[in-house]
Amino acid sequence: QVQLVESGGGLVQAGGSLRLSCAASGRTFSEYVMGWFRQAPGKERDFVAAISRLGGTTSLADSVKGRFTISRDNAKNTVYLQMNSLESEDTAVYYCAAKLLGDSNDARTYRYWGQGTQVTVSS
């Protein structure tokens, strides 16, 4: 089992940047595929980014390609989401998630979830 705690959210103007962090504790962090998802009010939880266990493979939603980057530091048990050129459409609660198996970007395949961190982009 793993516990996840997100941080780094906040209010930013359009065009600005934020870096989200997700600190993990519990089972060996490097065993987990890590993902970021987001949920805007009244909408479903959407995939944003994912990274393989050792960080060699990443996946990004089309809506964030070229603007967001996912990375991880297994020595620090932390996964990051660097968000640049933020747009008002990026406003959402961002969730960190973990799973042991599979490369699907479906949120239903992730077993462990953090509490989320709010990102608000003002236009």
XYZ file of C-alpha atoms in Angstrom:
123
model
C 0.000 0.000 0.000
C 1.123 3.575 -0.659
C -0.045 6.929 0.669
C 0.040 9.971 -1.606
C 0.091 13.671 -0.700
C -0.043 16.378 -3.357
C 1.239 19.918 -2.973
C 2.058 22.937 -5.088
C -1.365 24.006 -6.262
C -2.563 27.576 -6.133
C -3.775 30.577 -8.059
C -1.819 31.654 -11.119
C -2.435 33.973 -14.046
C -2.874 32.614 -17.528
C 0.504 32.016 -19.122
C 2.130 31.312 -15.789
C 3.650 28.156 -14.359
C 3.220 25.852 -11.395
C 4.954 22.686 -10.293
C 2.919 20.091 -8.482
C 4.560 17.516 -6.254
C 3.247 14.225 -4.979
C 5.062 12.634 -2.064
C 4.596 8.912 -1.529
C 5.071 6.835 1.576
C 4.643 3.170 2.321
C 5.636 0.504 -0.144
C 8.650 0.943 -2.421
C 7.894 3.929 -4.627
C 9.762 2.622 -7.642
C 7.339 -0.296 -7.902
C 4.515 2.041 -8.925
C 3.438 3.544 -12.185
C 2.448 7.106 -11.312
C -0.161 9.318 -12.884
C -1.705 12.755 -12.656
C -5.387 13.343 -13.248
C -7.588 16.404 -12.967
C -11.220 17.111 -12.342
C -12.979 20.370 -13.059
C -16.339 21.197 -11.451
C -19.144 19.200 -13.010
C -16.777 17.169 -15.174
C -15.263 13.715 -15.076
C -11.784 13.010 -13.812
C -9.451 13.198 -16.804
C -6.023 11.784 -17.468
C -3.202 14.335 -17.579
C 0.103 12.458 -17.458
C 1.738 9.207 -16.452
C 5.269 7.950 -15.908
C 6.720 4.467 -15.768
C 8.393 2.973 -12.711
C 11.904 4.103 -13.539
C 10.841 7.219 -15.404
C 11.922 6.064 -18.822
C 8.486 6.323 -20.397
C 5.978 9.134 -20.086
C 2.539 9.771 -21.489
C 0.688 13.072 -21.743
C -2.846 14.015 -22.665
C -3.074 15.818 -25.990
C -4.434 18.911 -24.257
C -1.229 19.391 -22.250
C 1.458 18.213 -24.661
C 4.125 20.835 -25.112
C 3.094 22.593 -21.888
C 3.245 19.997 -19.092
C 6.031 17.624 -18.102
C 5.889 14.692 -15.703
C 8.963 13.451 -13.889
C 9.852 11.450 -10.814
C 12.651 11.156 -8.302
C 12.603 7.663 -6.841
C 15.242 8.594 -4.273
C 12.833 11.210 -2.908
C 9.669 9.133 -3.404
C 8.168 12.013 -5.334
C 6.518 12.575 -8.692
C 6.227 16.034 -10.233
C 4.031 17.766 -12.746
C 5.589 20.879 -14.248
C 2.871 23.006 -15.787
C 3.808 25.868 -18.092
C 1.762 28.225 -20.261
C -1.247 27.606 -18.080
C -4.685 28.322 -19.481
C -8.021 28.919 -17.789
C -9.097 25.495 -19.063
C -6.429 23.943 -16.820
C -8.361 25.015 -13.726
C -9.192 21.867 -11.770
C -8.356 19.767 -8.769
C -5.255 17.773 -9.636
C -4.849 14.267 -8.261
C -1.831 12.049 -8.012
C -2.422 8.314 -8.443
C -0.438 5.084 -8.308
C -0.739 1.544 -9.538
C 1.454 -1.527 -9.719
C 0.499 -2.916 -13.106
C -0.612 -1.849 -16.551
C -0.050 1.081 -18.865
C -3.646 2.143 -19.401
C -4.421 5.810 -18.800
C -7.896 4.965 -17.520
C -8.393 6.345 -14.016
C -10.203 3.150 -13.052
C -6.949 1.215 -13.355
C -5.261 3.265 -10.634
C -5.664 1.918 -7.136
C -4.206 4.599 -4.877
C -5.114 8.282 -4.889
C -4.111 11.447 -3.115
C -6.566 14.025 -1.785
C -5.936 16.470 -4.599
C -4.619 19.990 -4.901
C -6.521 22.910 -6.422
C -5.096 24.718 -9.419
C -6.865 27.909 -10.473
C -5.804 29.824 -13.569
C -7.146 33.332 -13.902
C -7.560 34.860 -17.340
